Amino acid sequence: MSAVPRALLLESLHPLATRVLAQAGIDVVARPGAMDEDELIEALDGVQVLGIRSKTHVTRRVLEHAGDLLVIGAYCIGTNQIDLAEAAARGVAAFNAPFSNTRSVVELAIAEIISMTRRLTEKNTLMHAGVWDKSADGAHEIRGRRLGIIGYGNIGTQLSVLAENLGMYVSFYDTADKLALSNAHRCATIEELLETSDVVTIHVDGRPGNAGFFGTEQFKRMREGALFLNLSRGIVVDHVALREALESGHLAGAAVDVFPTEPKGRGDEFVSELRGLPNVILTPHIGGSTEEAQSDIGGFVANKLASFVDEGNTTLSVNLPGVGLPEQAGQSRIGHVHINTPGVLAQVNSILAEHKVNVEGQLLSTRGEYGYLITDISGGFSDEVLERLRSMEQTVRLRVLS
Ligand SMILES: NC(=O)c1ccc[n+]([C@@H]2O[C@H](COP(=O)([O-])OP(=O)(O)OC[C@H]3O[C@@H](n4cnc5c(N)ncnc54)[C@H](O)[C@@H]3O)[C@@H](O)[C@H]2O)c1
């Protein structure tokens, strides 16, 4: 590695990403666009840190050519654009920002629940057409209504708390065991939630089994006049079934932020069965798109990258075992990514003991095929120690950090 680590940041990341890395002593080049495979391979020569969003694909071929690369930051939630298994096999850590935009999604959901319950979009459209439709018909308070949350994760739980604070009753359904926050009611089945909620909102993750899981049968189970929201993944909901449920009057409104196929770029035509329906709020996948979320993502991921480069910490890495150990002044640190087989720790420590290396701290974590060991040492060590560790057959990557 060159004396000063180099970072390449693509896809117009928030300026905080550059600032945090520069403050950590990393030489940063930031570019606005994404790169294709060949461009990326060329640009990664001599680069240790790569920052991307969703448009740059870090493929196996890219990784095969990126011998200097240590760490990849996905400045978003999804990491499908990175070959994570190949990165792990090369000891390249990857990080993302799983929580940074969750509050933004929650606030949009709350805004939409109130807007639909008061039929604001219809009133607004009529006003712009010069129609003064002053009437309370079909307009309600959200206070005292029941919100059903499907998927009680980072977003679902925050929404639960805010909705209760606004006077709603909250039910949730999650396939995993989840602690109910405050007075929220845990439904034993999704059917129970659908049959008892005035507003149903989906916040599940994008695991393959969730594709098309919400369709005609689920809409039929919902209460007459109920509202529906999906701000999770476009593949989860059958939009033809949703249109039917809205046109028949069974549902009173819907808010949809994510679509099975979305236009590639800003300004491209948006095609959907849901266009042109009253009391339906359509937004272009902006649930998490706020300046606050962008700034949070920029800082969060950059801090993870800097901490990995500087201290070897992998806490919240999406592909390597998570190890986080504060560094002590005056000590050296060795980071050892290895194949997770029995006896690696004993072997490392016998090499260290043979060479009378004084271990001050050590932390090991494993994740599937791989293990990651951080060893803090005082008093130095010889090159032979490193050679012996490097030549262990289980060693994937060895780094001396200070
Ligand atoms: N619209 C946007 O801009 C935007 C922004 C951020 C996140 N998201 C999406 O929102 C969703 C939720 O994000 P999160 O951070 O809360 O995720 P999370 O992983 O913290 O929570 C998802 C929850 O859904 C549960 N779950 C999965 N499948 C389920 C099913 N079939 N039935 C019931 N529960 C199920 C999981 O057990 C988990 O508790 C994700 O799909 C994410 O991609 C969208």
Short mmCIF file of C-alpha atoms and ligand atoms in Angstrom, two decimals:
data_model
loop_
_atom_site.label_atom_id
_atom_site.label_comp_id
_atom_site.label_asym_id
_atom_site.label_seq_id
_atom_site.Cartn_x
_atom_site.Cartn_y
_atom_site.Cartn_z
CA MET A 1 0.00 0.00 0.00
CA SER A 2 1.25 3.51 -0.81
CA ALA A 3 2.09 5.70 2.21
CA VAL A 4 -1.08 7.75 1.75
CA PRO A 5 -4.14 5.59 1.01
CA ARG A 6 -6.17 6.64 -2.01
CA ALA A 7 -9.95 6.71 -2.37
CA LEU A 8 -12.10 6.87 -5.49
CA LEU A 9 -15.64 8.13 -4.87
CA LEU A 10 -18.16 7.78 -7.71
CA GLU A 11 -21.78 8.77 -8.37
CA SER A 12 -21.85 12.24 -6.77
CA LEU A 13 -21.62 11.20 -3.14
CA HIS A 14 -22.44 13.75 -0.46
CA PRO A 15 -19.49 16.13 0.20
CA LEU A 16 -19.31 14.81 3.76
CA ALA A 17 -17.99 11.52 2.33
CA THR A 18 -14.95 13.33 0.94
CA ARG A 19 -14.50 15.45 4.06
CA VAL A 20 -14.51 12.50 6.49
CA LEU A 21 -12.04 10.48 4.41
CA ALA A 22 -9.75 13.46 3.85
CA GLN A 23 -9.74 14.15 7.59
CA ALA A 24 -8.67 10.54 8.09
CA GLY A 25 -5.62 11.22 5.92
CA ILE A 26 -6.95 9.57 2.76
CA ASP A 27 -6.28 11.11 -0.64
CA VAL A 28 -9.73 11.41 -2.27
CA VAL A 29 -10.75 11.69 -5.93
CA ALA A 30 -14.52 12.24 -6.33
CA ARG A 31 -16.33 11.92 -9.68
CA PRO A 32 -19.97 12.59 -10.54
CA GLY A 33 -20.91 9.57 -12.69
CA ALA A 34 -20.82 5.79 -12.42
CA MET A 35 -18.19 3.71 -14.26
CA ASP A 36 -18.49 0.59 -16.38
CA GLU A 37 -16.37 -2.48 -15.71
CA ASP A 38 -13.38 -1.53 -17.87
CA GLU A 39 -13.27 2.07 -16.70
CA LEU A 40 -13.45 0.91 -13.11
CA ILE A 41 -10.65 -1.63 -13.52
CA GLU A 42 -8.41 1.09 -14.91
CA ALA A 43 -9.39 3.66 -12.30
CA LEU A 44 -8.83 1.29 -9.36
CA ASP A 45 -5.11 0.90 -10.04
CA GLY A 46 -3.39 2.04 -6.83
CA VAL A 47 -6.72 2.73 -5.09
CA GLN A 48 -7.46 1.26 -1.65
CA VAL A 49 -10.94 2.70 -0.99
CA LEU A 50 -13.90 2.68 -3.38
CA GLY A 51 -17.17 4.56 -2.72
CA ILE A 52 -20.21 3.95 -4.94
CA ARG A 53 -23.99 4.08 -4.99
CA SER A 54 -26.13 1.58 -6.88
CA LYS A 55 -25.09 2.22 -10.49
CA THR A 56 -21.46 1.07 -10.33
CA HIS A 57 -21.11 -2.70 -10.44
CA VAL A 58 -18.18 -4.19 -8.58
CA THR A 59 -18.03 -7.54 -10.33
CA ARG A 60 -15.77 -10.54 -9.86
CA ARG A 61 -13.72 -9.31 -12.85
CA VAL A 62 -13.26 -5.88 -11.29
CA LEU A 63 -12.16 -7.47 -8.02
CA GLU A 64 -9.75 -9.83 -9.78
CA HIS A 65 -7.97 -6.79 -11.22
CA ALA A 66 -8.16 -4.54 -8.15
CA GLY A 67 -5.17 -5.86 -6.24
CA ASP A 68 -4.78 -2.68 -4.16
CA LEU A 69 -8.40 -2.46 -3.07
CA LEU A 70 -9.04 -2.87 0.66
CA VAL A 71 -12.57 -1.69 1.18
CA ILE A 72 -15.78 -0.79 -0.67
CA GLY A 73 -18.47 1.57 0.61
CA ALA A 74 -21.98 1.32 -0.84
CA TYR A 75 -23.44 4.76 -0.06
CA CYS A 76 -26.96 3.33 -0.05
CA ILE A 77 -28.81 0.42 1.53
CA GLY A 78 -28.59 -2.21 -1.22
CA THR A 79 -25.37 -4.10 -1.92
CA ASN A 80 -26.49 -6.26 -4.88
CA GLN A 81 -24.20 -4.23 -7.12
CA ILE A 82 -21.15 -5.70 -5.36
CA ASP A 83 -19.97 -9.31 -5.68
CA LEU A 84 -19.77 -9.64 -1.90
CA ALA A 85 -18.62 -13.25 -1.87
CA GLU A 86 -15.72 -12.50 -4.21
CA ALA A 87 -14.81 -9.44 -2.15
CA ALA A 88 -14.76 -11.54 1.05
CA ALA A 89 -12.65 -14.19 -0.68
CA ARG A 90 -10.06 -11.46 -1.30
CA GLY A 91 -10.31 -9.97 2.18
CA VAL A 92 -11.94 -6.80 0.80
CA ALA A 93 -14.47 -5.48 3.31
CA ALA A 94 -17.77 -3.94 2.16
CA PHE A 95 -20.00 -1.56 4.08
CA ASN A 96 -23.37 0.08 3.45
CA ALA A 97 -25.71 2.47 5.26
CA PRO A 98 -28.57 0.31 6.53
CA PHE A 99 -30.19 2.88 8.83
CA SER A 100 -29.36 6.36 7.54
CA ASN A 101 -32.53 7.03 5.54
CA THR A 102 -35.04 5.13 7.64
CA ARG A 103 -36.37 8.24 9.41
CA SER A 104 -37.02 9.86 6.02
CA VAL A 105 -39.14 6.89 4.93
CA VAL A 106 -41.10 7.00 8.17
CA GLU A 107 -41.85 10.72 7.81
CA LEU A 108 -43.08 10.25 4.23
CA ALA A 109 -45.33 7.38 5.33
CA ILE A 110 -46.84 9.54 8.10
CA ALA A 111 -47.40 12.42 5.66
CA GLU A 112 -49.10 10.08 3.20
CA ILE A 113 -51.31 8.44 5.81
CA ILE A 114 -52.60 11.86 6.86
CA SER A 115 -52.91 13.08 3.25
CA MET A 116 -54.96 10.06 2.18
CA THR A 117 -57.09 10.02 5.31
CA ARG A 118 -58.01 13.69 4.63
CA ARG A 119 -58.19 13.09 0.83
CA LEU A 120 -55.77 15.99 0.35
CA THR A 121 -54.59 15.01 -3.11
CA GLU A 122 -58.15 15.14 -4.47
CA LYS A 123 -58.89 18.48 -2.80
CA ASN A 124 -55.63 19.87 -4.12
CA THR A 125 -56.33 18.70 -7.70
CA LEU A 126 -59.82 20.24 -7.58
CA MET A 127 -58.53 23.55 -6.19
CA HIS A 128 -55.97 23.80 -9.01
CA ALA A 129 -58.86 23.19 -11.42
CA GLY A 130 -60.77 26.08 -9.79
CA VAL A 131 -63.25 23.90 -7.84
CA TRP A 132 -64.09 24.89 -4.22
CA ASP A 133 -65.20 21.47 -2.85
CA LYS A 134 -65.68 22.33 0.83
CA SER A 135 -66.96 19.11 2.38
CA ALA A 136 -66.11 16.74 5.23
CA ASP A 137 -67.28 13.64 3.33
CA GLY A 138 -64.72 10.83 3.44
CA ALA A 139 -62.22 12.94 5.42
CA HIS A 140 -61.05 11.56 8.76
CA GLU A 141 -58.62 12.13 11.58
CA ILE A 142 -55.92 9.50 11.96
CA ARG A 143 -56.34 9.64 15.75
CA GLY A 144 -58.01 6.43 16.94
CA ARG A 145 -57.49 4.58 13.64
CA ARG A 146 -55.48 1.34 13.50
CA LEU A 147 -52.25 1.19 11.53
CA GLY A 148 -51.12 -2.31 10.46
CA ILE A 149 -47.38 -2.53 9.81
CA ILE A 150 -46.10 -5.52 7.84
CA GLY A 151 -42.36 -5.86 8.48
CA TYR A 152 -41.33 -4.57 11.90
CA GLY A 153 -37.68 -3.77 11.18
CA ASN A 154 -35.74 -0.48 11.27
CA ILE A 155 -38.50 1.42 9.49
CA GLY A 156 -41.53 -0.46 10.79
CA THR A 157 -40.54 0.05 14.43
CA GLN A 158 -39.87 3.79 14.06
CA LEU A 159 -43.18 4.22 12.27
CA SER A 160 -44.87 2.31 15.08
CA VAL A 161 -43.60 4.77 17.69
CA LEU A 162 -44.44 7.93 15.70
CA ALA A 163 -47.90 6.68 14.72
CA GLU A 164 -48.75 5.91 18.34
CA ASN A 165 -47.58 9.37 19.31
CA LEU A 166 -50.07 10.75 16.79
CA GLY A 167 -52.86 8.83 18.50
CA MET A 168 -53.09 5.81 16.21
CA TYR A 169 -53.42 2.24 17.42
CA VAL A 170 -50.67 0.06 15.96
CA SER A 171 -50.60 -3.62 14.99
CA PHE A 172 -47.71 -5.33 13.29
CA TYR A 173 -46.88 -8.60 11.64
CA ASP A 174 -43.34 -9.85 11.14
CA THR A 175 -42.08 -13.28 10.14
CA ALA A 176 -39.27 -12.92 12.72
CA ASP A 177 -39.72 -12.66 16.49
CA LYS A 178 -39.92 -8.93 17.20
CA LEU A 179 -40.40 -7.05 20.43
CA ALA A 180 -43.55 -4.93 20.36
CA LEU A 181 -42.67 -1.29 21.11
CA SER A 182 -44.89 0.69 23.43
CA ASN A 183 -48.54 -0.47 23.06
CA ALA A 184 -48.19 -2.00 19.59
CA HIS A 185 -50.05 -5.26 19.14
CA ARG A 186 -48.24 -8.19 17.55
CA CYS A 187 -50.51 -10.08 15.14
CA ALA A 188 -50.11 -13.85 15.03
CA THR A 189 -50.98 -13.92 11.33
CA ILE A 190 -50.95 -11.49 8.44
CA GLU A 191 -54.68 -12.17 8.00
CA GLU A 192 -55.39 -10.86 11.50
CA LEU A 193 -53.53 -7.65 10.64
CA LEU A 194 -55.31 -7.20 7.29
CA GLU A 195 -58.76 -7.77 8.74
CA THR A 196 -58.35 -5.35 11.65
CA SER A 197 -56.36 -2.41 10.25
CA ASP A 198 -57.65 0.86 8.78
CA VAL A 199 -54.30 1.52 7.15
CA VAL A 200 -51.93 -1.23 5.99
CA THR A 201 -48.31 -0.33 5.27
CA ILE A 202 -45.57 -2.65 3.99
CA HIS A 203 -41.99 -2.40 5.24
CA VAL A 204 -40.55 -5.85 4.50
CA ASP A 205 -37.10 -6.44 3.05
CA GLY A 206 -36.38 -7.57 -0.50
CA ARG A 207 -35.64 -11.27 0.13
CA PRO A 208 -36.60 -13.37 -2.92
CA GLY A 209 -39.58 -15.01 -1.15
CA ASN A 210 -41.24 -11.60 -0.83
CA ALA A 211 -41.70 -11.12 -4.58
CA GLY A 212 -45.44 -10.85 -5.30
CA PHE A 213 -46.43 -11.83 -1.77
CA PHE A 214 -49.12 -9.13 -1.57
CA GLY A 215 -51.89 -9.54 -4.19
CA THR A 216 -55.62 -10.08 -4.78
CA GLU A 217 -56.12 -12.36 -1.77
CA GLN A 218 -54.45 -9.92 0.64
CA PHE A 219 -56.32 -6.87 -0.74
CA LYS A 220 -59.60 -8.78 -0.35
CA ARG A 221 -58.77 -9.46 3.29
CA MET A 222 -58.33 -5.74 3.99
CA ARG A 223 -61.20 -3.79 5.48
CA GLU A 224 -63.67 -1.96 3.23
CA GLY A 225 -62.44 1.62 2.82
CA ALA A 226 -58.94 0.87 4.15
CA LEU A 227 -55.79 2.60 2.92
CA PHE A 228 -52.67 0.89 1.61
CA LEU A 229 -49.02 1.98 1.47
CA ASN A 230 -45.92 0.38 0.01
CA LEU A 231 -42.60 2.15 0.52
CA SER A 232 -40.54 -1.03 0.70
CA ARG A 233 -39.80 -2.88 -2.55
CA GLY A 234 -41.64 -2.71 -5.87
CA ILE A 235 -41.60 -6.47 -6.40
CA VAL A 236 -43.61 -7.16 -3.26
CA VAL A 237 -47.01 -5.95 -4.50
CA ASP A 238 -49.17 -7.01 -7.46
CA HIS A 239 -50.11 -3.62 -8.96
CA VAL A 240 -52.86 -5.00 -11.21
CA ALA A 241 -54.56 -6.40 -8.08
CA LEU A 242 -54.05 -3.06 -6.31
CA ARG A 243 -55.64 -1.17 -9.19
CA GLU A 244 -58.66 -3.51 -9.09
CA ALA A 245 -59.01 -3.05 -5.33
CA LEU A 246 -58.98 0.74 -5.79
CA GLU A 247 -61.29 0.88 -8.83
CA SER A 248 -63.84 -1.37 -7.15
CA GLY A 249 -63.90 1.05 -4.22
CA HIS A 250 -62.81 -1.68 -1.80
CA LEU A 251 -59.77 0.41 -0.89
CA ALA A 252 -60.15 4.14 -0.31
CA GLY A 253 -56.63 5.10 -1.30
CA ALA A 254 -53.03 4.03 -1.74
CA ALA A 255 -49.56 5.51 -1.58
CA VAL A 256 -46.84 3.79 -3.56
CA ASP A 257 -43.19 4.83 -3.71
CA VAL A 258 -41.59 1.72 -5.23
CA PHE A 259 -42.42 -0.12 -8.46
CA PRO A 260 -41.64 -3.50 -10.06
CA THR A 261 -39.88 -1.69 -12.90
CA GLU A 262 -38.70 1.85 -12.41
CA PRO A 263 -37.45 4.33 -15.04
CA LYS A 264 -33.67 4.36 -15.33
CA GLY A 265 -33.13 8.08 -15.16
CA ARG A 266 -34.64 11.33 -13.98
CA GLY A 267 -37.16 12.62 -16.54
CA ASP A 268 -37.77 9.18 -18.17
CA GLU A 269 -41.41 8.17 -18.66
CA PHE A 270 -43.01 6.39 -15.72
CA VAL A 271 -45.30 3.55 -16.80
CA SER A 272 -47.65 1.99 -14.24
CA GLU A 273 -51.13 0.50 -13.79
CA LEU A 274 -51.57 2.94 -10.93
CA ARG A 275 -51.43 6.17 -12.92
CA GLY A 276 -54.55 8.31 -13.06
CA LEU A 277 -56.38 6.95 -10.01
CA PRO A 278 -57.95 9.30 -7.45
CA ASN A 279 -56.61 9.36 -3.87
CA VAL A 280 -53.50 7.50 -4.99
CA ILE A 281 -50.18 9.12 -4.17
CA LEU A 282 -47.36 8.05 -6.47
CA THR A 283 -43.80 9.06 -5.69
CA PRO A 284 -40.60 8.26 -7.63
CA HIS A 285 -38.82 6.06 -5.04
CA ILE A 286 -38.03 9.03 -2.83
CA GLY A 287 -38.90 7.50 0.55
CA GLY A 288 -35.31 7.75 1.69
CA SER A 289 -34.36 10.73 -0.45
CA THR A 290 -33.84 13.72 1.79
CA GLU A 291 -30.82 15.93 2.20
CA GLU A 292 -30.58 14.80 5.82
CA ALA A 293 -30.46 11.13 4.79
CA GLN A 294 -27.85 11.84 2.09
CA SER A 295 -25.64 13.63 4.56
CA ASP A 296 -26.10 10.87 7.14
CA ILE A 297 -25.23 8.19 4.57
CA GLY A 298 -22.17 10.20 3.47
CA GLY A 299 -20.81 10.46 6.99
CA PHE A 300 -21.83 6.98 8.17
CA VAL A 301 -20.22 5.00 5.33
CA ALA A 302 -17.13 7.24 5.18
CA ASN A 303 -16.52 6.67 8.89
CA LYS A 304 -16.77 2.91 8.38
CA LEU A 305 -14.25 3.07 5.51
CA ALA A 306 -11.84 5.28 7.45
CA SER A 307 -12.07 3.04 10.51
CA PHE A 308 -11.32 -0.04 8.40
CA VAL A 309 -8.35 1.58 6.67
CA ASP A 310 -6.93 3.00 9.90
CA GLU A 311 -7.83 0.40 12.53
CA GLY A 312 -9.03 -2.64 10.58
CA ASN A 313 -12.45 -2.51 12.24
CA THR A 314 -15.21 -4.38 10.40
CA THR A 315 -18.21 -3.68 12.65
CA LEU A 316 -21.37 -3.73 10.44
CA SER A 317 -19.45 -4.97 7.40
CA VAL A 318 -21.85 -6.75 5.04
CA ASN A 319 -19.39 -9.45 3.95
CA LEU A 320 -16.63 -9.95 6.54
CA PRO A 321 -16.97 -10.98 10.20
CA GLY A 322 -17.58 -7.93 12.40
CA VAL A 323 -14.67 -7.04 14.67
CA GLY A 324 -14.27 -3.67 16.38
CA LEU A 325 -11.43 -3.01 18.81
CA PRO A 326 -10.31 0.49 19.91
CA GLU A 327 -6.65 1.07 19.12
CA GLN A 328 -4.18 1.78 21.93
CA ALA A 329 -1.34 4.25 21.36
CA GLY A 330 2.10 2.73 20.93
CA GLN A 331 0.83 -0.68 19.81
CA SER A 332 0.95 -2.38 16.43
CA ARG A 333 -2.07 -4.12 14.96
CA ILE A 334 -2.26 -7.09 12.62
CA GLY A 335 -5.52 -7.80 10.80
CA HIS A 336 -5.83 -11.38 9.56
CA VAL A 337 -8.68 -12.50 7.29
CA HIS A 338 -8.61 -16.27 7.03
CA ILE A 339 -10.58 -19.34 6.04
CA ASN A 340 -12.70 -20.36 9.00
CA THR A 341 -11.30 -23.76 9.95
CA PRO A 342 -10.57 -25.16 13.42
CA GLY A 343 -7.20 -24.31 14.91
CA VAL A 344 -6.40 -21.02 13.12
CA LEU A 345 -6.26 -19.03 16.34
CA ALA A 346 -3.99 -21.62 17.98
CA GLN A 347 -1.72 -21.61 14.94
CA VAL A 348 -1.46 -17.79 14.86
CA ASN A 349 -0.73 -17.67 18.57
CA SER A 350 1.90 -20.40 18.42
CA ILE A 351 3.73 -18.41 15.70
CA LEU A 352 3.51 -15.29 17.88
CA ALA A 353 4.66 -17.21 20.97
CA GLU A 354 7.57 -18.81 19.12
CA HIS A 355 8.80 -15.33 18.20
CA LYS A 356 8.17 -13.96 21.71
CA VAL A 357 5.65 -11.43 20.45
CA ASN A 358 3.81 -9.66 23.26
CA VAL A 359 0.05 -9.73 22.54
CA GLU A 360 -1.84 -6.88 24.26
CA GLY A 361 -5.29 -7.59 22.85
CA GLN A 362 -6.94 -9.97 20.45
CA LEU A 363 -10.40 -10.30 18.96
CA LEU A 364 -11.70 -12.98 16.61
CA SER A 365 -15.00 -13.23 14.83
CA THR A 366 -16.23 -15.65 12.19
CA ARG A 367 -18.90 -15.45 9.55
CA GLY A 368 -19.61 -18.51 7.42
CA GLU A 369 -16.51 -19.39 5.43
CA TYR A 370 -14.30 -16.64 6.84
CA GLY A 371 -12.76 -15.55 10.10
CA TYR A 372 -11.20 -12.22 10.99
CA LEU A 373 -8.65 -11.80 13.75
CA ILE A 374 -7.27 -8.55 15.09
CA THR A 375 -4.15 -8.83 17.22
CA ASP A 376 -2.64 -5.84 19.07
CA ILE A 377 1.03 -6.12 19.86
CA SER A 378 3.49 -4.10 21.94
CA GLY A 379 7.24 -4.14 21.48
CA GLY A 380 7.28 -4.85 17.77
CA PHE A 381 7.81 -8.04 15.76
CA SER A 382 10.05 -9.29 13.00
CA ASP A 383 9.30 -9.64 9.29
CA GLU A 384 9.61 -13.36 9.81
CA VAL A 385 6.47 -13.30 11.96
CA LEU A 386 4.56 -11.71 9.10
CA GLU A 387 6.02 -14.17 6.60
CA ARG A 388 4.94 -17.13 8.75
CA LEU A 389 1.41 -15.72 9.18
CA ARG A 390 1.14 -14.91 5.50
CA SER A 391 2.21 -18.38 4.48
CA MET A 392 -0.44 -20.13 6.61
CA GLU A 393 -2.68 -22.01 4.19
CA GLN A 394 -5.82 -20.45 5.73
CA THR A 395 -4.62 -16.85 5.28
CA VAL A 396 -6.77 -14.79 2.89
CA ARG A 397 -5.26 -11.39 3.63
CA LEU A 398 -2.90 -9.99 6.21
CA ARG A 399 -2.56 -6.31 7.02
CA VAL A 400 -0.22 -4.52 9.36
CA LEU A 401 -2.09 -1.46 10.51
CA SER A 402 0.24 0.56 12.67
N1 LIG B 1 -38.70 3.86 -0.42
C1 LIG B 1 -37.44 4.04 -0.14
O1 LIG B 1 -36.80 4.96 -0.63
C2 LIG B 1 -36.78 3.14 0.84
C3 LIG B 1 -35.74 3.64 1.65
C4 LIG B 1 -35.19 2.80 2.62
C5 LIG B 1 -35.61 1.48 2.73
N2 LIG B 1 -36.57 1.00 1.88
C6 LIG B 1 -37.03 -0.39 1.96
O2 LIG B 1 -37.84 -0.51 3.12
C7 LIG B 1 -37.84 -1.88 3.54
C8 LIG B 1 -37.69 -1.95 5.04
O3 LIG B 1 -36.42 -1.43 5.42
P1 LIG B 1 -35.85 -1.70 6.88
O4 LIG B 1 -34.56 -0.97 7.00
O5 LIG B 1 -36.90 -1.47 7.90
O6 LIG B 1 -35.56 -3.28 6.76
P2 LIG B 1 -35.33 -4.30 7.94
O7 LIG B 1 -34.54 -5.41 7.34
O8 LIG B 1 -34.83 -3.61 9.16
O9 LIG B 1 -36.81 -4.84 8.27
C9 LIG B 1 -37.54 -5.68 7.45
C10 LIG B 1 -38.45 -6.50 8.35
O10 LIG B 1 -39.37 -7.21 7.52
C11 LIG B 1 -39.54 -8.51 8.07
N3 LIG B 1 -40.06 -9.36 7.00
C12 LIG B 1 -39.42 -9.80 5.90
N4 LIG B 1 -40.27 -10.46 5.10
C13 LIG B 1 -41.48 -10.43 5.71
C14 LIG B 1 -42.76 -10.93 5.38
N5 LIG B 1 -42.97 -11.58 4.24
N6 LIG B 1 -43.76 -10.72 6.25
C15 LIG B 1 -43.55 -10.05 7.41
N7 LIG B 1 -42.37 -9.56 7.77
C16 LIG B 1 -41.34 -9.74 6.94
C17 LIG B 1 -38.16 -8.87 8.57
O11 LIG B 1 -38.21 -9.92 9.52
C18 LIG B 1 -37.70 -7.54 9.17
O12 LIG B 1 -38.08 -7.43 10.51
C19 LIG B 1 -36.74 -2.56 2.76
O13 LIG B 1 -37.30 -3.31 1.71
C20 LIG B 1 -35.94 -1.40 2.20
O14 LIG B 1 -35.30 -1.75 1.00
C21 LIG B 1 -37.17 1.81 0.96
#
